[in-house]
N, CA, C and O of each residue as an XYZ file, in Angstrom:
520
protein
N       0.836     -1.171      0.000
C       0.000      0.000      0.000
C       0.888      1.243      0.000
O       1.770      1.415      0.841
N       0.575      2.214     -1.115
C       1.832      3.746     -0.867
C       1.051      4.504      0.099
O      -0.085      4.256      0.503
N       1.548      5.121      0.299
C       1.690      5.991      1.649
C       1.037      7.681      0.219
O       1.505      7.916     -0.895
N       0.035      8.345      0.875
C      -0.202      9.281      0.591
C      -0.273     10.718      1.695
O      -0.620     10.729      2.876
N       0.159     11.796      0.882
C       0.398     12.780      1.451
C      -0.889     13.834      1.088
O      -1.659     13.711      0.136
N      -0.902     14.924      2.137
C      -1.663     16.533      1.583
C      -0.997     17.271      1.603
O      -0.267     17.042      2.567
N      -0.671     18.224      1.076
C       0.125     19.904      0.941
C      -1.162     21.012      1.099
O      -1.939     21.289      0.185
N      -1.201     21.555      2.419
C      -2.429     22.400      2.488
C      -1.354     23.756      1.854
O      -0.174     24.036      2.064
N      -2.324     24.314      1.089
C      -2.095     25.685      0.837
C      -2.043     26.897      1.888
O      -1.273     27.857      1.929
N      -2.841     26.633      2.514
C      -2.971     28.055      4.158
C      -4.277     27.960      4.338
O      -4.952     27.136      3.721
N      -4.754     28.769      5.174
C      -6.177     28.330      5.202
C      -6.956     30.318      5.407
O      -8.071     30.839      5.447
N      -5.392     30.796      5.480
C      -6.189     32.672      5.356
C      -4.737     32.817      4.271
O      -3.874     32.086      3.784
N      -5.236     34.614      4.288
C      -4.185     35.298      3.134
C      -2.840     35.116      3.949
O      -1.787     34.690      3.476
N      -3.046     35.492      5.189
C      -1.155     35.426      5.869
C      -0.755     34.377      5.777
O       0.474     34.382      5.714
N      -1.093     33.626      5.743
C      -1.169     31.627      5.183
C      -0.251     31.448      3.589
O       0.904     31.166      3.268
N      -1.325     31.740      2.998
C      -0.961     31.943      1.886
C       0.126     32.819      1.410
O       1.119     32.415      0.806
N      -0.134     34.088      1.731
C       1.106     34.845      2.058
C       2.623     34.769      2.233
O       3.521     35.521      1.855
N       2.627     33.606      2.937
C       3.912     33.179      3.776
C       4.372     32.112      2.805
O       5.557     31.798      2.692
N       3.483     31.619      2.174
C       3.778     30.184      1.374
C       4.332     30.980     -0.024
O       5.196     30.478     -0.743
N       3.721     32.262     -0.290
C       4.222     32.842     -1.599
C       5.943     33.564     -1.283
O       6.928     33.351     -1.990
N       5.902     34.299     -0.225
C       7.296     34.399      0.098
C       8.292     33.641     -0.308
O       9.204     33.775     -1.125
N       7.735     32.319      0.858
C       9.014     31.462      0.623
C       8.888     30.661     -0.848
O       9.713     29.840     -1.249
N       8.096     30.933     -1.317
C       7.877     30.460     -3.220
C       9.411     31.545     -3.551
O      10.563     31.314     -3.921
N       8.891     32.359     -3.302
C       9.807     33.670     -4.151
C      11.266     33.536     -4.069
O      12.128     33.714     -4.929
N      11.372     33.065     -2.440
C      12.747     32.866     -2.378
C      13.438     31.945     -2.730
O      14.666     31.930     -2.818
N      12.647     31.059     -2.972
C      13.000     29.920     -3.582
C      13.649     29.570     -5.258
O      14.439     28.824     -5.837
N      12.789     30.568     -5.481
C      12.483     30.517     -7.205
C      13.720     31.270     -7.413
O      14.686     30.842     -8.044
N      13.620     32.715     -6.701
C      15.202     33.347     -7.140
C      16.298     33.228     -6.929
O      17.240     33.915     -7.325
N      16.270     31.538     -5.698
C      17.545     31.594     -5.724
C      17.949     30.103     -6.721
O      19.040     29.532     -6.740
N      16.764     29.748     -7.455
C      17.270     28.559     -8.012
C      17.512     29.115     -9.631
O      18.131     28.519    -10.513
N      16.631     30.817     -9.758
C      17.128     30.793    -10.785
C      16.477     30.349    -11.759
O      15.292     30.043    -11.626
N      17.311     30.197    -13.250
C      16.910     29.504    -14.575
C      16.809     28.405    -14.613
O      16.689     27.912    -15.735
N      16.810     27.217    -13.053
C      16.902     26.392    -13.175
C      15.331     26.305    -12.459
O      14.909     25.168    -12.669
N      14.474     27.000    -11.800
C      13.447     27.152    -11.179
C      12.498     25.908    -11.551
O      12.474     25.603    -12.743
N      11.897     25.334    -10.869
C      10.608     24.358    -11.576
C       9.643     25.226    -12.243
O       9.373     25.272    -13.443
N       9.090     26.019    -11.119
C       8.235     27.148    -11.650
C       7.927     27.626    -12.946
O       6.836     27.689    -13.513
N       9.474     28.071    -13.467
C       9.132     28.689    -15.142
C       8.554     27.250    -15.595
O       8.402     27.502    -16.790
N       8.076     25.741    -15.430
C       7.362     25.010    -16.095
C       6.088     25.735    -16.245
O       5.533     25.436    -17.302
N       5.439     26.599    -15.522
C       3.944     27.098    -15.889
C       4.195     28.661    -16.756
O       4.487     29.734    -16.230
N       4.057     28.484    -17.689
C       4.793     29.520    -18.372
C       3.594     30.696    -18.546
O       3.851     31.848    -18.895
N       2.454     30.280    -18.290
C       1.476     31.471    -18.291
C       1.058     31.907    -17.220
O      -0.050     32.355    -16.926
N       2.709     31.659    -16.147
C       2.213     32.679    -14.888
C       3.567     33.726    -14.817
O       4.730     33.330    -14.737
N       3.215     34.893    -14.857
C       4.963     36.358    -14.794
C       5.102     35.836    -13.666
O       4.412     35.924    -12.650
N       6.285     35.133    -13.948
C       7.110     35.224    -12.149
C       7.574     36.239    -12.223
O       7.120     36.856    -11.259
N       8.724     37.353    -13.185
C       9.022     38.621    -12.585
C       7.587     39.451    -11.735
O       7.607     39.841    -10.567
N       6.551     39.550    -12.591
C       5.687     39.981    -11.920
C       5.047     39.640    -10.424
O       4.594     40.482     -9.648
N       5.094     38.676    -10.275
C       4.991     37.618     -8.468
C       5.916     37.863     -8.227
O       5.662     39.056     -8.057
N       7.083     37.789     -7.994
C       8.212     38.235     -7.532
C       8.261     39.932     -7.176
O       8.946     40.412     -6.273
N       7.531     40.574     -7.936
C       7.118     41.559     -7.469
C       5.999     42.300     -6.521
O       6.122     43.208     -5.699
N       5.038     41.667     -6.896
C       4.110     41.660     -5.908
C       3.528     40.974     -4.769
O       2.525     41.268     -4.119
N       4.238     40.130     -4.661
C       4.575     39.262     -3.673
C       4.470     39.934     -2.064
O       3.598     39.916     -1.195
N       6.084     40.630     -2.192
C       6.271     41.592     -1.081
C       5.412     42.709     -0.582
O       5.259     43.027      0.597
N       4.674     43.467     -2.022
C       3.738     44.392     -1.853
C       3.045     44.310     -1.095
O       2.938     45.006     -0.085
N       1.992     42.815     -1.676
C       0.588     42.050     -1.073
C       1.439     41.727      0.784
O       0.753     42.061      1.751
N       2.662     41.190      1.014
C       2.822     41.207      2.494
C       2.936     42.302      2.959
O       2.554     42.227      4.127
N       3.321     43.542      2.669
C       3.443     44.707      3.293
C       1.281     45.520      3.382
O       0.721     46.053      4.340
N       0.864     45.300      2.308
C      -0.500     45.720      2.866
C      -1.434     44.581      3.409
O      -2.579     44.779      3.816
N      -0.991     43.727      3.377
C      -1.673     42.576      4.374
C      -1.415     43.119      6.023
O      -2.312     43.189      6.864
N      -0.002     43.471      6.246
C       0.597     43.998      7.495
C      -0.020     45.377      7.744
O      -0.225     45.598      8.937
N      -0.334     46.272      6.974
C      -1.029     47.176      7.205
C      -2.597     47.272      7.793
O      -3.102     47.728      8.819
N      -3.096     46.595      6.586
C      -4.257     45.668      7.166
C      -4.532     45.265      8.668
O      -5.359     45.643      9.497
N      -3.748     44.562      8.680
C      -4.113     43.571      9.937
C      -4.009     45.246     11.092
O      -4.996     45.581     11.748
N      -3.083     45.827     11.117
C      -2.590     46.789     11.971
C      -3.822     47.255     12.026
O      -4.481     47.092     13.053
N      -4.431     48.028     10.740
C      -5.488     49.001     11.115
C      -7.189     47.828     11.774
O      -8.155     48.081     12.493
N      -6.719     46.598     11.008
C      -7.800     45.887     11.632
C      -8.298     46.002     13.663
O      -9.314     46.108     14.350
N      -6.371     45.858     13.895
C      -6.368     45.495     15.598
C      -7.171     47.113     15.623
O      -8.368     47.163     15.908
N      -6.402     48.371     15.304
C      -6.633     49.546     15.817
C      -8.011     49.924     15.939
O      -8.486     50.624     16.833
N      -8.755     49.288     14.750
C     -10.587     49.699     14.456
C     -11.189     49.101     15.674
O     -11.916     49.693     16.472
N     -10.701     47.515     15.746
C     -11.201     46.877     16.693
C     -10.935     47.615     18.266
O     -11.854     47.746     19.074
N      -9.609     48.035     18.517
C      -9.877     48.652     19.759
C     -10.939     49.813     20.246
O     -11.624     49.804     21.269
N     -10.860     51.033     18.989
C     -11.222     51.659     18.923
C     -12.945     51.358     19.409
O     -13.545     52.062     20.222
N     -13.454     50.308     18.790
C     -14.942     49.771     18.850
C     -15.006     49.793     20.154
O     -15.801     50.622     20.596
N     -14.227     48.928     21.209
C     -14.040     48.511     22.432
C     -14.084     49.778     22.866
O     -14.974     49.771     23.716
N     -13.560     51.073     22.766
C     -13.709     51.970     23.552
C     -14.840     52.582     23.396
O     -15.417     53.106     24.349
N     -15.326     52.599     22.124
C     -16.727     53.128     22.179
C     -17.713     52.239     23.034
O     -18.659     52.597     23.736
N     -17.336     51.274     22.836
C     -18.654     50.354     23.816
C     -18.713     50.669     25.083
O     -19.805     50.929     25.588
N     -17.564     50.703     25.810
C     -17.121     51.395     26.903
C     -18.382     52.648     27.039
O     -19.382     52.718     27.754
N     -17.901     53.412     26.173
C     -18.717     54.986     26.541
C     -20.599     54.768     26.396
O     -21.471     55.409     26.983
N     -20.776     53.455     25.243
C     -22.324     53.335     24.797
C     -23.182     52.921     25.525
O     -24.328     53.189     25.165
N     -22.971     51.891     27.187
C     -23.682     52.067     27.980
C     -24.976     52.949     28.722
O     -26.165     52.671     28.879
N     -24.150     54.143     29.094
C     -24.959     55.180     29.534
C     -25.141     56.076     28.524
O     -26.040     56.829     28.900
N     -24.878     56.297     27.772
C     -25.316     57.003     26.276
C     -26.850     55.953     26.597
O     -27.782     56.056     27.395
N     -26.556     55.135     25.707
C     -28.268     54.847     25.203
C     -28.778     54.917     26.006
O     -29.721     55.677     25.784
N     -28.801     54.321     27.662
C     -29.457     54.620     29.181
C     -29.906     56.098     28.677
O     -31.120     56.307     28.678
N     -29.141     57.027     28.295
C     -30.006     58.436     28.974
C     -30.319     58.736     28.160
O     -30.883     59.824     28.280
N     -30.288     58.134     26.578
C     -30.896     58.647     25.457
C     -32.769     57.271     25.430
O     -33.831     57.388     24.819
N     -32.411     56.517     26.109
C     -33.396     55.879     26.830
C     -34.201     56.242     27.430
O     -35.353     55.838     27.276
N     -33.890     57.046     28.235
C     -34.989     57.854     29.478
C     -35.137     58.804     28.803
O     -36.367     58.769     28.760
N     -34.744     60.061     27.942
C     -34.767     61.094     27.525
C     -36.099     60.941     26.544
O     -37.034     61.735     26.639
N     -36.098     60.051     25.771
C     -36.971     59.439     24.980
C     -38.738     59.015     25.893
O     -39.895     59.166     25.502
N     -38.381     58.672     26.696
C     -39.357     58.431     27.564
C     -39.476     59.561     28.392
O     -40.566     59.489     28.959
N     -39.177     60.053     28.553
C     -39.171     61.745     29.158
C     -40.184     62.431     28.377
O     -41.352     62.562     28.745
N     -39.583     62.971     27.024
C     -40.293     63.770     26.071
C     -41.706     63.073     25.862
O     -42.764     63.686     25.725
N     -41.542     61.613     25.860
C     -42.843     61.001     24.862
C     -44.115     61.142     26.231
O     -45.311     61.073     25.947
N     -43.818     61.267     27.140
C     -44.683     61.727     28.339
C     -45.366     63.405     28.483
O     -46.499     63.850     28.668
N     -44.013     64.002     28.289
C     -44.178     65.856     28.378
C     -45.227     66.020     26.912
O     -46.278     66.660     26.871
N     -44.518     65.156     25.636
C     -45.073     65.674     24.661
C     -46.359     64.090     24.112
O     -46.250     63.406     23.095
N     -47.153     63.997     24.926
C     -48.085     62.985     24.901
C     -49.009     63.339     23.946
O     -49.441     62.386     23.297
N     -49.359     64.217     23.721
C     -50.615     64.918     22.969
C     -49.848     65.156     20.973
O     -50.442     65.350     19.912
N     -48.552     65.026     21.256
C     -48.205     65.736     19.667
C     -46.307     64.958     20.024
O     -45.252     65.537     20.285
N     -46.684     63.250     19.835
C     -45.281     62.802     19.719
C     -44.333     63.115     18.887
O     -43.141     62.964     19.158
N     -44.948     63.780     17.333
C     -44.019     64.096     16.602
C     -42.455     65.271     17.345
O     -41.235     65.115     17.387
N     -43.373     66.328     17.786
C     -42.492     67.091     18.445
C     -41.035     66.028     19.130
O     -40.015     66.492     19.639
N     -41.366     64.519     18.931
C     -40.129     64.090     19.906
C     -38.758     64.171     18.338
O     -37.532     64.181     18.443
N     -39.482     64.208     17.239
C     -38.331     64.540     15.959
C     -37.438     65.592     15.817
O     -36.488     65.488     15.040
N     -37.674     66.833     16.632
C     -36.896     67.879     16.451
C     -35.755     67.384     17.634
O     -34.772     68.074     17.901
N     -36.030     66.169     18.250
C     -34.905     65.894     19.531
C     -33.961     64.917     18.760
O     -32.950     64.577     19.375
N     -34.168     64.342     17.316
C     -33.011     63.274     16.735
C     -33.981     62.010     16.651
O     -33.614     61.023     16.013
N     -35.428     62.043     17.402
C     -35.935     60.761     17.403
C     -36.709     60.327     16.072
O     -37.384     61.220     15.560
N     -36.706     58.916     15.359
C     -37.914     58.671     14.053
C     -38.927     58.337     14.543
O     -39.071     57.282     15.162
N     -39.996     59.370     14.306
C     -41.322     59.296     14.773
C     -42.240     59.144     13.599
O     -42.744     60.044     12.928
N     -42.446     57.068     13.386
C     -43.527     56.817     12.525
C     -45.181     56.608     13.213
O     -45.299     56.020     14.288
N     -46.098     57.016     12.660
C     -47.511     56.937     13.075
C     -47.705     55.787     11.785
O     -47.248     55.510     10.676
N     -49.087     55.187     13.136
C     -49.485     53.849     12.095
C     -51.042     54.801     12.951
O     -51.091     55.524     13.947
N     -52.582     54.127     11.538
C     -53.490     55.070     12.381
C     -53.731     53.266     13.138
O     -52.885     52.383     13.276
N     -54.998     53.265     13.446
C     -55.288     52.215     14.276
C     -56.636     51.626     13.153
O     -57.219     52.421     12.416
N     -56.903     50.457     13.182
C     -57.435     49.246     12.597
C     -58.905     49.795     12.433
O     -59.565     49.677     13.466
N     -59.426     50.246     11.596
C     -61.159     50.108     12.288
C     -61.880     48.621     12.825
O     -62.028     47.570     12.202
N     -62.110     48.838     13.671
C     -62.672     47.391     14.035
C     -64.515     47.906     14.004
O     -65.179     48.850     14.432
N     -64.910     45.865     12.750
C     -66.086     46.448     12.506
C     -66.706     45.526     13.840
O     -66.285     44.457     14.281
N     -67.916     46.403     14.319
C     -68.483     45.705     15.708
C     -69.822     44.501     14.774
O     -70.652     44.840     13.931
N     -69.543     42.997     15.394
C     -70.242     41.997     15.145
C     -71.575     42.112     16.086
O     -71.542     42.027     17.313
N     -72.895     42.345     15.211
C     -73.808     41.677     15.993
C     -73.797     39.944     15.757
O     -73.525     39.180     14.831
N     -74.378     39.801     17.526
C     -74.695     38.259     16.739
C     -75.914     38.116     16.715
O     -76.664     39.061     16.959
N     -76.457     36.619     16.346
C     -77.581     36.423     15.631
C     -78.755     36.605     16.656
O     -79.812     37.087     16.252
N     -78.660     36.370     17.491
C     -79.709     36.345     18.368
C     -80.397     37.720     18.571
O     -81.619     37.728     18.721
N     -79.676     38.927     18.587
C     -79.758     40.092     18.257
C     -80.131     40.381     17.323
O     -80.962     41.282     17.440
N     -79.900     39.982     16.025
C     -80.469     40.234     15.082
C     -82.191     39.788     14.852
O     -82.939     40.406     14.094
N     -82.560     38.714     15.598
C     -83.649     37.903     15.153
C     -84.447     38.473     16.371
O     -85.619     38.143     16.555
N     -83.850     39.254     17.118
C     -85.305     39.587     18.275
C     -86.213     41.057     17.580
O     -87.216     41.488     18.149
């Protein structure tokens, strides 16, 4: 029985990433003797060039990824009592201004009106037949 193998490719871009690197270094240092130039309808000068690019804004990436993400974390921090008092504030006005809720729109709030259902009143039969 032979013995079989897998070669995973990566399973994200820094994955992949890392596997194209060491492609690159590989390739330029073997040269004209490269396996690679066997696929002749791929520019290795060109991969060889962009190679490094794609790792340098992958690294950028990721950087501004951590920074957004903290950034979120601090807002959450502050969004607690924000919505709390934009919570009560809301319930504040919709009390003061009971008679004319729209007025709660000039405060930032969306104030949709639905009218209400007509409901038709059922006689029943017994009523009807006396």
């Amino acid at each position: 029985m032979e013995n079989s193998s897998r070669v995973k490719l990566g399973n994200n871009i820094s994955e992949i990433l890392g596997v194209a690197d060491k492609m690159t270094v590989k390739h330029l240092k073997d040269g004209n003797s490269s396996p690679l130039l066997a696929l002749t309808d791929v520019n290795w000068t060109e991969f060889v060039s962009n190679v490094p690019k794609a790792v340098e804004l992958n690294r950028e990436a990721e950087e501004l990824r951590m920074k957004a993400e903290a950034k979120c974390r601090e807002r959450d921090l502050l969004m607690e009592p924000i919505e709390e008092a934009v919570r009560r504030g809301k319930n504040l006005l919709k009390s003061i201004h009971a008679k004319n809720p729209k007025m709660l729109g000039e405060w930032g709030f969306d104030v949709t009106y639905t009218t209400p259902k007509k409901t038709v009143a059922k006689t029943s039969t017994t009523e009807n037949n006396q």
